[in-house]
Short mmCIF file of C-alpha atoms and ligand atoms in Angstrom, two decimals:
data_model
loop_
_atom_site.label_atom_id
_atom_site.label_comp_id
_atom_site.label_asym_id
_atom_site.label_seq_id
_atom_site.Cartn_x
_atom_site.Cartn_y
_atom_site.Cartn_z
CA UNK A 1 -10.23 -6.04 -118.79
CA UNK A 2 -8.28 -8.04 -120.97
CA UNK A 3 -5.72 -7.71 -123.29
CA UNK A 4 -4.28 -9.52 -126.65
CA UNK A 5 -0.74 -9.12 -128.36
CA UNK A 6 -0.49 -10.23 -132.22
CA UNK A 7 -0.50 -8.29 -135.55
CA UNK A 8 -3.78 -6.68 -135.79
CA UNK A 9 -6.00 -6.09 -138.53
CA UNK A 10 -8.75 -3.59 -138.71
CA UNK A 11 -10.47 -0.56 -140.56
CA UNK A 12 -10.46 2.62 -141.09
CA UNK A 13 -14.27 3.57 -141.83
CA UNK A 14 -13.50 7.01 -143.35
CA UNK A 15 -11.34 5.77 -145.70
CA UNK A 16 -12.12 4.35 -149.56
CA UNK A 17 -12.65 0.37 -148.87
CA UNK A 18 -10.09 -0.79 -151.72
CA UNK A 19 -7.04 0.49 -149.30
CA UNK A 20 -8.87 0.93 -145.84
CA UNK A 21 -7.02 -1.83 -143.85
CA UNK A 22 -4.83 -0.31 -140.75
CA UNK A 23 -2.42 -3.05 -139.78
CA UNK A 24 -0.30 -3.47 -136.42
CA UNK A 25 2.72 -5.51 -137.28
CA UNK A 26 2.91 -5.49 -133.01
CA UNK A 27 -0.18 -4.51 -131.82
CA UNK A 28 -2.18 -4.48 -128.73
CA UNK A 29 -6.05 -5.16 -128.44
CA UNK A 30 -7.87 -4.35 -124.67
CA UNK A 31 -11.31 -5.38 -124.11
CA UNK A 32 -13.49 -4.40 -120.97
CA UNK A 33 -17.29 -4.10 -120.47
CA UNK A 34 -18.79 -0.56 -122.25
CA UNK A 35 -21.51 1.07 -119.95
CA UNK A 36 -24.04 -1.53 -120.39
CA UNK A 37 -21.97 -4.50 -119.23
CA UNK A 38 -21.24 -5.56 -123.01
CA UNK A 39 -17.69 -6.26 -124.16
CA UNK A 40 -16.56 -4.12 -126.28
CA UNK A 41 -12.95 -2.66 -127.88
CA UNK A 42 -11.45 -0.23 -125.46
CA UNK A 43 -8.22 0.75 -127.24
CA UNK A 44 -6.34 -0.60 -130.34
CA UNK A 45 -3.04 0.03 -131.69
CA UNK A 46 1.01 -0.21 -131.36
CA UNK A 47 2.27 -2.14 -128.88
CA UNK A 48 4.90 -0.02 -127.97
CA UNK A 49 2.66 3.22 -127.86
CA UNK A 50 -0.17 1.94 -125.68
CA UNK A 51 1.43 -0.42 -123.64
CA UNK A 52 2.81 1.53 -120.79
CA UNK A 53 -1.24 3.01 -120.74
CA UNK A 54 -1.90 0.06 -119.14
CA UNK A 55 0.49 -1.37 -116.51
CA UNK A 56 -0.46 -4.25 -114.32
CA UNK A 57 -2.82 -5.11 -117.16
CA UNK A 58 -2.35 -8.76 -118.02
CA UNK A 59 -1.91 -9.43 -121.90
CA UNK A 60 -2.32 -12.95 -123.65
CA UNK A 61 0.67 -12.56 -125.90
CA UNK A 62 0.50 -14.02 -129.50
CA UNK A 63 3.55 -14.14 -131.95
CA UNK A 64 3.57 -14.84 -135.22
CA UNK A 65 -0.25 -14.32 -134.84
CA UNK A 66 -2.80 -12.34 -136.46
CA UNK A 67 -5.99 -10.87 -134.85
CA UNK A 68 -9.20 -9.73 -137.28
CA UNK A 69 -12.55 -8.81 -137.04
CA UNK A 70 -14.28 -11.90 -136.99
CA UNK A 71 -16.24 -12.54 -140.19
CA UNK A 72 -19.67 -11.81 -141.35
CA UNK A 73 -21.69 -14.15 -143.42
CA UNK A 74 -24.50 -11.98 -145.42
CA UNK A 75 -27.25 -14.72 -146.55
CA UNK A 76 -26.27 -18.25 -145.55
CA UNK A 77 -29.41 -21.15 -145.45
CA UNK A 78 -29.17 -22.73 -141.75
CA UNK A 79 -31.55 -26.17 -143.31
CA UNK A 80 -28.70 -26.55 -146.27
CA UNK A 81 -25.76 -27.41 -144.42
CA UNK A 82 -26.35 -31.06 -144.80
CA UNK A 83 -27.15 -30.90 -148.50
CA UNK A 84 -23.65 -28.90 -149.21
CA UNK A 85 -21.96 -30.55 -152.40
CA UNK A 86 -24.99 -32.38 -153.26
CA UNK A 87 -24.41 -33.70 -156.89
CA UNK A 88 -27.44 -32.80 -158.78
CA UNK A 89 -28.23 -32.14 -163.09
CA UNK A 90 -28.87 -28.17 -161.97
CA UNK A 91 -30.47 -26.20 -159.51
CA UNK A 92 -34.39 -27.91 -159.42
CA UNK A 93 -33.31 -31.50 -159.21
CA UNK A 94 -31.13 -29.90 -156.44
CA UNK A 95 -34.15 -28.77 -154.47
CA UNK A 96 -36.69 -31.37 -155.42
CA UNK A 97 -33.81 -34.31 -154.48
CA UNK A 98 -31.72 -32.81 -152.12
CA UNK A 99 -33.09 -29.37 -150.38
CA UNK A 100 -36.43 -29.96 -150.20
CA UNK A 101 -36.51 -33.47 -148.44
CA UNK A 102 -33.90 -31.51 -146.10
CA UNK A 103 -36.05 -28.38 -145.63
CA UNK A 104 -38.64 -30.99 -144.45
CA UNK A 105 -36.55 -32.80 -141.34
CA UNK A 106 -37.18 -29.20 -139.92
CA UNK A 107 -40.63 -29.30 -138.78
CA UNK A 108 -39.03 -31.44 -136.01
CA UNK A 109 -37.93 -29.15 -132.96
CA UNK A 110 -35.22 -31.89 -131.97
CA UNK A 111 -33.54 -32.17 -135.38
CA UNK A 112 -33.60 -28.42 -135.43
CA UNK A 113 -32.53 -28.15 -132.27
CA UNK A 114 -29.41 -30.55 -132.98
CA UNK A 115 -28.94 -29.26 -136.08
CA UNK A 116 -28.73 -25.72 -134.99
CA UNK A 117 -25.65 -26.72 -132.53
CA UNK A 118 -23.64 -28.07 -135.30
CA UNK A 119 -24.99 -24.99 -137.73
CA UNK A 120 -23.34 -22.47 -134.84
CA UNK A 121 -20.50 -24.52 -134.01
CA UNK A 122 -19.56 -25.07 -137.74
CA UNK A 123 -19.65 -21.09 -138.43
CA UNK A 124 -17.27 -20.23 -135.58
CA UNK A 125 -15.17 -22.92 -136.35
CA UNK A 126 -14.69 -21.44 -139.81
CA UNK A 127 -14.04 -17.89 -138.01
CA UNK A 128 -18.24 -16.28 -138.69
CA UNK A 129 -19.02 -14.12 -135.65
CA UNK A 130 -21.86 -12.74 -136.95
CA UNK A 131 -24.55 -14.36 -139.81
CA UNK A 132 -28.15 -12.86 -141.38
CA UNK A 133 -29.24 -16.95 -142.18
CA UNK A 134 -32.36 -18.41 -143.14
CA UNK A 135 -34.55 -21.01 -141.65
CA UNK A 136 -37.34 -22.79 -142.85
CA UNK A 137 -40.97 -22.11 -142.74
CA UNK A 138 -41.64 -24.15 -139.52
CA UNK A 139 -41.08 -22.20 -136.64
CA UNK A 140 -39.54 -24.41 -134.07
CA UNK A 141 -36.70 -24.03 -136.85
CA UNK A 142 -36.14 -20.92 -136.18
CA UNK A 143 -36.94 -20.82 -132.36
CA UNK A 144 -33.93 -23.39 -132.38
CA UNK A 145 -31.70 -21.19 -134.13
CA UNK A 146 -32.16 -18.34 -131.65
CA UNK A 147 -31.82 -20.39 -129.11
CA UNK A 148 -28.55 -21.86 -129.79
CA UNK A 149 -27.00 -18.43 -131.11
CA UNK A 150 -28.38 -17.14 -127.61
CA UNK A 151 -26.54 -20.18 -125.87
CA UNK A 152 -23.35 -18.86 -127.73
CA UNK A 153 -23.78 -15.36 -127.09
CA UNK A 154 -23.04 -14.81 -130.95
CA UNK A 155 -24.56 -11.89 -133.03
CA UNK A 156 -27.28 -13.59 -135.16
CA UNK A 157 -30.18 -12.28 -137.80
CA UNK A 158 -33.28 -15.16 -138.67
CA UNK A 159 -36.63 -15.35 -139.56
CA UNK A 160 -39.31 -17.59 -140.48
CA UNK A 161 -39.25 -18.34 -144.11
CA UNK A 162 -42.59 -17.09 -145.86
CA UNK A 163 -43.59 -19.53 -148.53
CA UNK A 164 -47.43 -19.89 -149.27
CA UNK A 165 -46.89 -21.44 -152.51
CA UNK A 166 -45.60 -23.29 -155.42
CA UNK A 167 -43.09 -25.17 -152.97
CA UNK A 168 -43.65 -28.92 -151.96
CA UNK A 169 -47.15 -28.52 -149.23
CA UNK A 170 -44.41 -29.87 -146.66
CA UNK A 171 -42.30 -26.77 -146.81
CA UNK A 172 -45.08 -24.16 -147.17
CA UNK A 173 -46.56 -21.82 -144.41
CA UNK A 174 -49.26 -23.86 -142.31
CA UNK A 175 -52.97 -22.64 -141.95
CA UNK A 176 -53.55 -22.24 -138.44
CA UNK A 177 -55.37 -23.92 -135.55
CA UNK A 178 -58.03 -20.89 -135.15
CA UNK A 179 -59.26 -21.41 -138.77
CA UNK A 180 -56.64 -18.63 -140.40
CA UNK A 181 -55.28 -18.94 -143.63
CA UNK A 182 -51.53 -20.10 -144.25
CA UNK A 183 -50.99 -16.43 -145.65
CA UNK A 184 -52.37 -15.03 -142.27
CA UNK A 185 -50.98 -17.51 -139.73
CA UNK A 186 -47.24 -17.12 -141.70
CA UNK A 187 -47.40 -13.38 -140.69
CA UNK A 188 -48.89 -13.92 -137.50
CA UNK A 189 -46.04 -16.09 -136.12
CA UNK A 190 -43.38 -13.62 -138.20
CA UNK A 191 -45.04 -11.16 -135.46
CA UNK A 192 -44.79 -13.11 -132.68
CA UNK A 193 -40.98 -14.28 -133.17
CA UNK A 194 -40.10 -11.19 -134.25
CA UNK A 195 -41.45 -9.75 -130.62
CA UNK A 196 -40.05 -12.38 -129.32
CA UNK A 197 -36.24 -12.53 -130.61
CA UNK A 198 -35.53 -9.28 -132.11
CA UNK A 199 -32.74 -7.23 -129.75
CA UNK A 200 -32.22 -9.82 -127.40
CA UNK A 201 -29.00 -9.96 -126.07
CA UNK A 202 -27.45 -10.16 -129.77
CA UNK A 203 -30.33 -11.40 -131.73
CA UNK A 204 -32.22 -9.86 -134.55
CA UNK A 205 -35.20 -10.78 -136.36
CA UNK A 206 -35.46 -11.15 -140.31
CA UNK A 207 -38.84 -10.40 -142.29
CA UNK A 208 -38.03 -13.85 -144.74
CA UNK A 209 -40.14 -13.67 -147.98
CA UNK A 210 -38.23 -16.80 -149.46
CA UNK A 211 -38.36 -15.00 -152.94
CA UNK A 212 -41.04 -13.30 -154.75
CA UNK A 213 -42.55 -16.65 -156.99
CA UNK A 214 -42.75 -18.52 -153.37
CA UNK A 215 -45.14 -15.51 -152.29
CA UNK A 216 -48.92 -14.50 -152.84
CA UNK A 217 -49.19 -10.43 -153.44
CA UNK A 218 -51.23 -10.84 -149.63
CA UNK A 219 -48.04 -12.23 -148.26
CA UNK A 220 -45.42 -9.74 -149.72
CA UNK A 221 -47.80 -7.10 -148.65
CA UNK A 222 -48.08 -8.20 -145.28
CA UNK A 223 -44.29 -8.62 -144.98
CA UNK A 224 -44.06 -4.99 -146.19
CA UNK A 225 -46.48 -4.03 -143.21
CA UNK A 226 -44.83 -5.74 -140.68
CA UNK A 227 -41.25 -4.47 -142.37
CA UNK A 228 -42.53 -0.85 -141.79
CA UNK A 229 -44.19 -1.62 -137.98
CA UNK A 230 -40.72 -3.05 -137.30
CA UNK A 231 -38.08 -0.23 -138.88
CA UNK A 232 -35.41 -2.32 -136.29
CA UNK A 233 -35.76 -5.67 -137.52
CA UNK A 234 -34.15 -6.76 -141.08
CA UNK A 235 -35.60 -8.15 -144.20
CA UNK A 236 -34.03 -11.13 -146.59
CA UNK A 237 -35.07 -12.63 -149.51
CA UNK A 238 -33.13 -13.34 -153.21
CA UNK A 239 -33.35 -11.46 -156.02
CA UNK A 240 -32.13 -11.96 -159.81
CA UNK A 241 -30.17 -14.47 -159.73
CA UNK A 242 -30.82 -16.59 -162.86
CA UNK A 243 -32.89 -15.97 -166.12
CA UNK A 244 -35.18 -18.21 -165.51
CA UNK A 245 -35.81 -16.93 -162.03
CA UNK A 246 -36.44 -13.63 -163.16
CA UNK A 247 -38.99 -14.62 -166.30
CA UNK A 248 -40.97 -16.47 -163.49
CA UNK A 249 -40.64 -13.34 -160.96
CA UNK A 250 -41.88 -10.67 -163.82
CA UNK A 251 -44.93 -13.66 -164.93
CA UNK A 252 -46.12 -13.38 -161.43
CA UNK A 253 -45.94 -9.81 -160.61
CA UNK A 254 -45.67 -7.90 -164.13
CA UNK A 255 -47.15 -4.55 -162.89
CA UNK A 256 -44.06 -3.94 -160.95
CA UNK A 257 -41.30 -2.25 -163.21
CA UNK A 258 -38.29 -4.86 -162.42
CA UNK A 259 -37.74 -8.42 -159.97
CA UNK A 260 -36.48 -6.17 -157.69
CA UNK A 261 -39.20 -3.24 -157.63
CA UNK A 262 -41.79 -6.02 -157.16
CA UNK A 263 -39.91 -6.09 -153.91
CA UNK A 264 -39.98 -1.98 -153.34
CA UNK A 265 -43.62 -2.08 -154.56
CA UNK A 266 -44.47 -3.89 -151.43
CA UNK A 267 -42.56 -2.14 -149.10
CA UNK A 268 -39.78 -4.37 -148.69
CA UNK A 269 -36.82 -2.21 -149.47
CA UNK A 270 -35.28 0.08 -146.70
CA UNK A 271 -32.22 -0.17 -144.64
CA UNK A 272 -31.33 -3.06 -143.19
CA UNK A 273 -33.26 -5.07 -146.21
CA UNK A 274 -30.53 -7.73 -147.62
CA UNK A 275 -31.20 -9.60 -151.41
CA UNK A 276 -28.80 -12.10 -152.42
CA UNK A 277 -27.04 -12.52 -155.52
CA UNK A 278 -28.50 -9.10 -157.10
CA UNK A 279 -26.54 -10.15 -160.36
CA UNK A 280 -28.45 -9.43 -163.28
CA UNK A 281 -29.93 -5.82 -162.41
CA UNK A 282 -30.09 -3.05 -164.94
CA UNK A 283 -29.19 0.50 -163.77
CA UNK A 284 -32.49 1.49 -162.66
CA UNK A 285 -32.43 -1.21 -160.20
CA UNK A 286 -29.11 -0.25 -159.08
CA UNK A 287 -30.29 3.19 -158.28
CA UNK A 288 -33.58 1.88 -156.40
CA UNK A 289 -30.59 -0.16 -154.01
CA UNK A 290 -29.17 3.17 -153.49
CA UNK A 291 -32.32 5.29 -153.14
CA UNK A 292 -34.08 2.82 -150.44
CA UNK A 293 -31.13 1.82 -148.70
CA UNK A 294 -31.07 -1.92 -148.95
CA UNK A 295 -27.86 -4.07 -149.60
CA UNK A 296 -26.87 -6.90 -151.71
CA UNK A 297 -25.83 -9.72 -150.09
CA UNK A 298 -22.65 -11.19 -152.91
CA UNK A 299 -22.89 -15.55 -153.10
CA UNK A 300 -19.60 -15.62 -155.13
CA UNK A 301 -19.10 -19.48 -154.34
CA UNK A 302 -22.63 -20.42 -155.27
CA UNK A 303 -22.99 -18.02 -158.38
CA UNK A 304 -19.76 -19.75 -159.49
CA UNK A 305 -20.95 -23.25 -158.68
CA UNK A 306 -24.51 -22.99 -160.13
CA UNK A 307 -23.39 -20.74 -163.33
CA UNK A 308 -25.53 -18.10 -162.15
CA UNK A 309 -23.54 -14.95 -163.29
CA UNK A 310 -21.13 -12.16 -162.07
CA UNK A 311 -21.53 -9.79 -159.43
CA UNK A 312 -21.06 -6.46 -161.40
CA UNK A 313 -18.76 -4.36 -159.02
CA UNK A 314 -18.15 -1.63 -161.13
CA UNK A 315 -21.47 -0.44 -161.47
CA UNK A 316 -22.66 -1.18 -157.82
CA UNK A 317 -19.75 1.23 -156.98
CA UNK A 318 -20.84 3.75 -159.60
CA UNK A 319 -24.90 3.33 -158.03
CA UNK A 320 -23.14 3.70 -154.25
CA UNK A 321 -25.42 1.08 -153.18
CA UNK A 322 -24.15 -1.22 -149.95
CA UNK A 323 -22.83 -4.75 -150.42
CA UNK A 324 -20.80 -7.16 -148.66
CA UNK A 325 -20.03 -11.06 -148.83
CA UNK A 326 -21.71 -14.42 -148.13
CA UNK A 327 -21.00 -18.54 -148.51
CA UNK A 328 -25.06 -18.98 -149.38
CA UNK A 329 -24.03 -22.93 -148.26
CA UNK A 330 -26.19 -25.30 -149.23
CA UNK A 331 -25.88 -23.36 -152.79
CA UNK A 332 -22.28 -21.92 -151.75
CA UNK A 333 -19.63 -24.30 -152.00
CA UNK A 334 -17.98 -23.66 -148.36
CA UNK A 335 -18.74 -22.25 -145.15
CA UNK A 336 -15.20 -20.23 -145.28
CA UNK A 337 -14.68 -16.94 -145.59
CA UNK A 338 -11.55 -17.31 -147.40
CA UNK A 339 -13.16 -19.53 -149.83
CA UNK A 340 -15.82 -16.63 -150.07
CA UNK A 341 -13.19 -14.00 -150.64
CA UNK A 342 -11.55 -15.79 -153.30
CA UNK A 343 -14.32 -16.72 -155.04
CA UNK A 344 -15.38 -12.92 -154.85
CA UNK A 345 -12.02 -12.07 -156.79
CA UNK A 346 -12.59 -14.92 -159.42
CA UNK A 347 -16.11 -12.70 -159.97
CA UNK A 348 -14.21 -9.57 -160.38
CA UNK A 349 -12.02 -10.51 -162.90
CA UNK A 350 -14.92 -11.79 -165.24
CA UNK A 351 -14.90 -9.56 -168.00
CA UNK A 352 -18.22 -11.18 -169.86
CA UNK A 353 -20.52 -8.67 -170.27
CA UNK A 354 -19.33 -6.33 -167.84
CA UNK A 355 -15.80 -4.77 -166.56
CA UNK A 356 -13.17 -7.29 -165.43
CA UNK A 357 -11.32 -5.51 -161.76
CA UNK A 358 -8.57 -7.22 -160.04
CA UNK A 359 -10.20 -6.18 -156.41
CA UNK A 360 -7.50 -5.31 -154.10
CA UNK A 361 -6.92 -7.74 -151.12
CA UNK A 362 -8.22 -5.13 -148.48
CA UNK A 363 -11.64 -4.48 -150.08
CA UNK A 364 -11.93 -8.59 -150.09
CA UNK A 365 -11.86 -8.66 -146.58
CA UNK A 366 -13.43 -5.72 -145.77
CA UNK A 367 -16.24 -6.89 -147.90
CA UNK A 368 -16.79 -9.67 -145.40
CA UNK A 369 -16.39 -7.88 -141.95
CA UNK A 370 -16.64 -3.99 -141.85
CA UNK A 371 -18.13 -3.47 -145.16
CA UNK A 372 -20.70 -6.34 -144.29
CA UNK A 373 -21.11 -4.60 -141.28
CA UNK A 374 -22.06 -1.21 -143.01
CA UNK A 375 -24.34 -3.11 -145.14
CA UNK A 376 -26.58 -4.52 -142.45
CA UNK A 377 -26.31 -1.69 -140.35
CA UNK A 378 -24.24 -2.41 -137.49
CA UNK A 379 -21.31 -0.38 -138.07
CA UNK A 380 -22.14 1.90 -135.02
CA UNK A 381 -24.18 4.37 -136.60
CA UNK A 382 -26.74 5.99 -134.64
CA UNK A 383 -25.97 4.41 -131.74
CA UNK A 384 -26.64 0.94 -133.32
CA UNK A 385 -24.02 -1.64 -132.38
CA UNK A 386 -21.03 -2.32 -134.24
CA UNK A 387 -19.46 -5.82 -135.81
CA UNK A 388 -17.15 -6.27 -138.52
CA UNK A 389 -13.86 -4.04 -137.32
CA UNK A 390 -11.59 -3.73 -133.94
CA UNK A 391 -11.94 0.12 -133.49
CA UNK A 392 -12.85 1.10 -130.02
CA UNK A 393 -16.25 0.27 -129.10
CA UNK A 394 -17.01 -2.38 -131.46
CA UNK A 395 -18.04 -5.33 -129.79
CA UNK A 396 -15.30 -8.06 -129.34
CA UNK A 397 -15.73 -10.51 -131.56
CA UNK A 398 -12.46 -11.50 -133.16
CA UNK A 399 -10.63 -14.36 -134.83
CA UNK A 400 -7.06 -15.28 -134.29
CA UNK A 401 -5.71 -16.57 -137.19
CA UNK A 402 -2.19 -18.31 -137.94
CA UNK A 403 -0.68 -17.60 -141.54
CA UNK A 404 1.74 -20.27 -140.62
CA UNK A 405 -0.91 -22.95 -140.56
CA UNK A 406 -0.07 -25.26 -143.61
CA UNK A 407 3.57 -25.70 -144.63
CA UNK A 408 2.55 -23.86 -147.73
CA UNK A 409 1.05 -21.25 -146.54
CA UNK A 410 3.81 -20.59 -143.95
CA UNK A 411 6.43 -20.23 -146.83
CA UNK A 412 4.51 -18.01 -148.40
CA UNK A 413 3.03 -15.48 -146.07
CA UNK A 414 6.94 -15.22 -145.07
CA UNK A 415 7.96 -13.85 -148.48
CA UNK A 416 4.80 -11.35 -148.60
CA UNK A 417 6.67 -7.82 -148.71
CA UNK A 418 3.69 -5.86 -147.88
CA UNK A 419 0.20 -6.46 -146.02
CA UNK A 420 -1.93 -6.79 -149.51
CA UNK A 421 0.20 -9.90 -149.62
CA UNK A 422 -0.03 -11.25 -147.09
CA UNK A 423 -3.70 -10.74 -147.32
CA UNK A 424 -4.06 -12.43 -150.67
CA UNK A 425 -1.93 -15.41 -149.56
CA UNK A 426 -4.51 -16.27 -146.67
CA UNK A 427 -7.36 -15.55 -149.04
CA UNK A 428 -6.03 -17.92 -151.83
CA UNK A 429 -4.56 -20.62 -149.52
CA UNK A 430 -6.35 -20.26 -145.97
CA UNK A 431 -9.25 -22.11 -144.92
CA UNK A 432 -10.56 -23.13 -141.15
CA UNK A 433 -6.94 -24.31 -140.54
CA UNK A 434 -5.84 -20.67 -140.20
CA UNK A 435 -8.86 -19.91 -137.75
CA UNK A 436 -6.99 -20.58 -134.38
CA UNK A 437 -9.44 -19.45 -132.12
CA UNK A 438 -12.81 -17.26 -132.55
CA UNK A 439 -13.89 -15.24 -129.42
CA UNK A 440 -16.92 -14.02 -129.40
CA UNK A 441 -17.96 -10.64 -126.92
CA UNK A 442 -20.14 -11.23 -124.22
CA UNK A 443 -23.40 -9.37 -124.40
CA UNK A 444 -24.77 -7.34 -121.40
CA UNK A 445 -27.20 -10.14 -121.03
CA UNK A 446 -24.82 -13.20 -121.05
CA UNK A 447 -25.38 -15.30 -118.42
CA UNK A 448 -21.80 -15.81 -116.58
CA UNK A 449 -20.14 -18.98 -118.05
CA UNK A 450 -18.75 -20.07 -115.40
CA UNK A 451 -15.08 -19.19 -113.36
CA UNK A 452 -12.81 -17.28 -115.78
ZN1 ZN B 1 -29.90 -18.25 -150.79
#
């Protein structure tokens, strides 16, 4: 076992998100393998109340530190990374200059394979335990994404992007060797990755309909079969984003009754199904979220950088459908979950159109661990694992963050007179110079690292 001694940060799952956070000014955190050789969360709390539990026990002790779940990034685009802050007259000069040509370099299993290394290493720098990401269409993308998450041990959700047309014929699904069609060999190799990757060690496998105009009606349909073959593995795509987007979306597929019940007409919306952006819904969609079970996956940084709207909180709350935060880099302007979070309360306050909220500092951040956590369902229930918080059994991944990190930041956080502020100071000011140190559980499966 091991043991931790900081300020502690975690959740209280019963309780209503906006005021959930239970926060150890002194706390302790032990670790130790659960029955199946995984590390999980053993006990959390006081110092003073569980230390003399465990004598003997030796504790890595942390002032003027604070330990949190480690974050969860919703919908982030592995292939983008390198096209981040790309300056570009609006989004399709973006893709046809910048993501596209990008998208292409990932055919190649070396540049995948390098690229996925600094992908991983770039996320845990930044304090992201856990990501739901996209590749690209080719596969050895995303066989080099699982492989490096594997490497890491680190709790990660891909899947091969299904695009069988109007993209650029680099990026689209490839007909295969045996004479099948792009359509068929695309769902083909879903299959096989999926039986390949999905529940080992940490891994999960996405069904990845890019979005509904990149799709043929024999593609979303076959997604929907595998989706419903598969009730384990997750789905991603995008959904109503921008105008424009949605014109094309309802052009293509105008018997369905919305963008997003194209998506339920094909069997593509259940739990554990995850649509970013989910902006400009009206309340029938809202109650389809709620009715199948899927979640929105919130791009704050990228609906602010490419004008695409505001998130409408209010009424997701009213629906009760499941949401929770993501950078969507190369569109998202930052890998950071503090950038994320703050960017989520800038959306919030937008009163165009819709209700302006101040969201409270504790629903921010539990937006991007436990609430994400709920929303991709891996908050424990059902036996499933569980990510995103520090309560006992939850697997270990955590960050250790410094709110002393920049002079700034350390004059503030030592005026905050309660936990919301201190909260909100990290969230406006903190960036990957308050992630310390991200430690990530070991999985049953982990090869040993080495003497520790
Ligand atoms: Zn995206």
């Amino acid at each position: 076992m091991k043991a931790y001694r900081a300020a502690l940060l975690r959740f209280d799952p019963a309780a209503d998100p906006r005021q959930a956070a239970v926060y150890e000014a002194d706390g302790l955190l032990v670790l130790g393998p659960d029955a199946s050789g995984a590390e999980v969360v053993q006990d959390v709390g006081a110092w003073a109340a569980l230390a003399p539990r465990y004598p003997g026990l030796a504790v890595e002790h942390l002032p003027g530190r604070l330990i949190a779940p480690g974050f969860i990034d919703m919908h982030v685009h592995f292939p983008q990374l390198n096209v981040i802050g790309s300056p570009a007259d609006g989004l399709l000069p973006w893709l046809e200059n910048h993501t596209f040509p990008e998208e292409q370099r990932f055919e190649s299993p070396a540049y995948s394979a390098a690229e996925a290394e600094f992908f991983l290493d770039e996320l845990l720098r930044h304090g992201v335990t856990t990501a739901l990401a996209f590749a690209t269409s080719h596969p050895a993308s995303v066989q080099a994404l699982f492989a490096a998450a594997q490497q890491r041990d680190m709790r990660l959700i891909t899947g091969l992007c299904l695009m069988d047309r109007h993209a650029p014929a680099a990026l689209l699904n490839r007909a295969g060797p045996a004479g099948t069609d792009a359509t068929e060999q695309s769902l083909i190799d879903s299959e096989t990755l999926l039986q390949q990757w999905q529940g080992v060690g940490r891994l999960g496998y996405a069904i990845t309909p890019r979005f509904a105009p990149t799709c043929s009606a024999a593609q979303l349909r076959g997604a929907g079969e595998l989706a419903a073959r598969y009730p384990q593995a997750w789905i991603q795509s995008h959904v109503a984003e921008n105008h424009d987007e949605i014109a094309w979306a309802r052009s293509l597929f105008p018997q369905s009754r919305s963008y997003l019940a194209t998506y339920a007409d094909f069997g593509l919306m259940r739990e554990r199904a995850v649509y970013a952006h989910c902006i400009h819904f009206d309340a029938e969609d809202r109650a389809l979220m709620h009715a199948t079970g899927a979640a929105a996956a919130l791009c704050p940084t990228s609906n602010l950088f490419l004008g695409s709207g505001f998130f409408d909180y209010a009424s997701a709350e009213q629906a009760g459908f499941r949401y929770g935060l993501a950078s969507d880099v190369g569109g998202g302007t930052s890998v950071s979950p503090f950038h994320t979070m703050l960017g989520a309360y800038v959306v919030g306050r937008n009163g165009r159109g819709k209700a302006g909220l101040s969201l409270t500092p504790q629903h921010l951040w539990w937006q991007h661990t436990a609430g994400a956590a709920q929303a991709l369902g891996l908050d424990g229930r059902s036996g499933r694992p569980a990510v995103g918080n520090l309560l006992p059994g939850c697997e270990a991944d955590f960050v250790l963050l410094n709110p002393q990190a920049t002079p700034l930041l350390a004059r503030r956080t030592a005026r905050a007179a309660n936990l919301d502020e201190l909260l909100f100071a990290l969230i406006v000011l903190g960036d990957d110079r308050v992630v310390e140190r991200t430690v990530i559980a070991r999985s049953a499966s982990a090869r040993p690292l080495g003497p520790s």
